[in-house]
Each structure stands twice: as structure tokens, then as C-alpha cells.
């Protein structure tokens, strides 16, 4: 017999105030990425050290997206995980993001940022055509990508007037 074959006890649910405290709600992915997006907008565009913040934030953000995409590629092509086959998340979490932080400033880096941002934005706009549903947090992540691209491509000026 198995350990699970014993008598089953139904445990009553705790009050919602105990389980779903403000800290549990604060650390939901949507809220975390929304706060990150607001930090890019407020700190990156309004503070005098905003350029440095955007540079560090974009470096870490692009590395995380790149590493996440490599994990997804590995799971898709080298394992039998059913959930990662034909996964459209590779559009917004592109392996190209892994090389962007290490490229020199110039036209090729700008073109790559432009290409990956346009692909991510198009995926969100045309997501109703894609045979996969996305978490709503992906929209916030793509907004972060577009905001960083606007700064990196010079569409938003961070210098004080």
C-alpha cells in the first residue's frame, strides 16, 4: 500500500485575510513587473541618474530574457517536455537578447534592439492569431522592452534640459 492510501482529511480553508495578505498579493508576477515598468518610467526618465539606472536595468533585463530563452530552447529541442514544443514565448523572450548587452554601441545594436522590440510588440498586438494563450504579465514585460528600446534607440532623451 501507499502512504497516500490512508484516510483523507479535508482541511478547511483559512480566512482570506490570513492566506492572501498584502505581501502575497504584492509578489504576484503582474504586480512585480508592473512595479519594474513604473520604475523604468519614473526613475529612468525623471531622475538625474536615470541613464545609469536604465543602463544597469537593461543589462540585467536583457540577460534574464536571454537566459530564459535558452532554457526554453533547451526544453523544446533537447527534452520531451510537451509544454515547450512550439512555444511562442520565444518571440518576446528571444535568445538574441543575450547578446545585446555585450554589443558595442552602434547601428547593429540599435537594429537588433529595434527588431526584437518590434517582434515583441507585434506578438502582443496579434496574439489573438497565435494558437497559444499568454499570461497578462507578458504585456507588461513587452512594455518594459519597448520602453528600454525607446531609450536605447534615442527616441527618449534622458539628459536634463
XYZ file of C-alpha atoms in Angstrom, residues 101 109 123:
3
model
C 24.237 43.825 -23.602
C 22.977 47.077 -31.727
C 3.246 39.393 -30.862
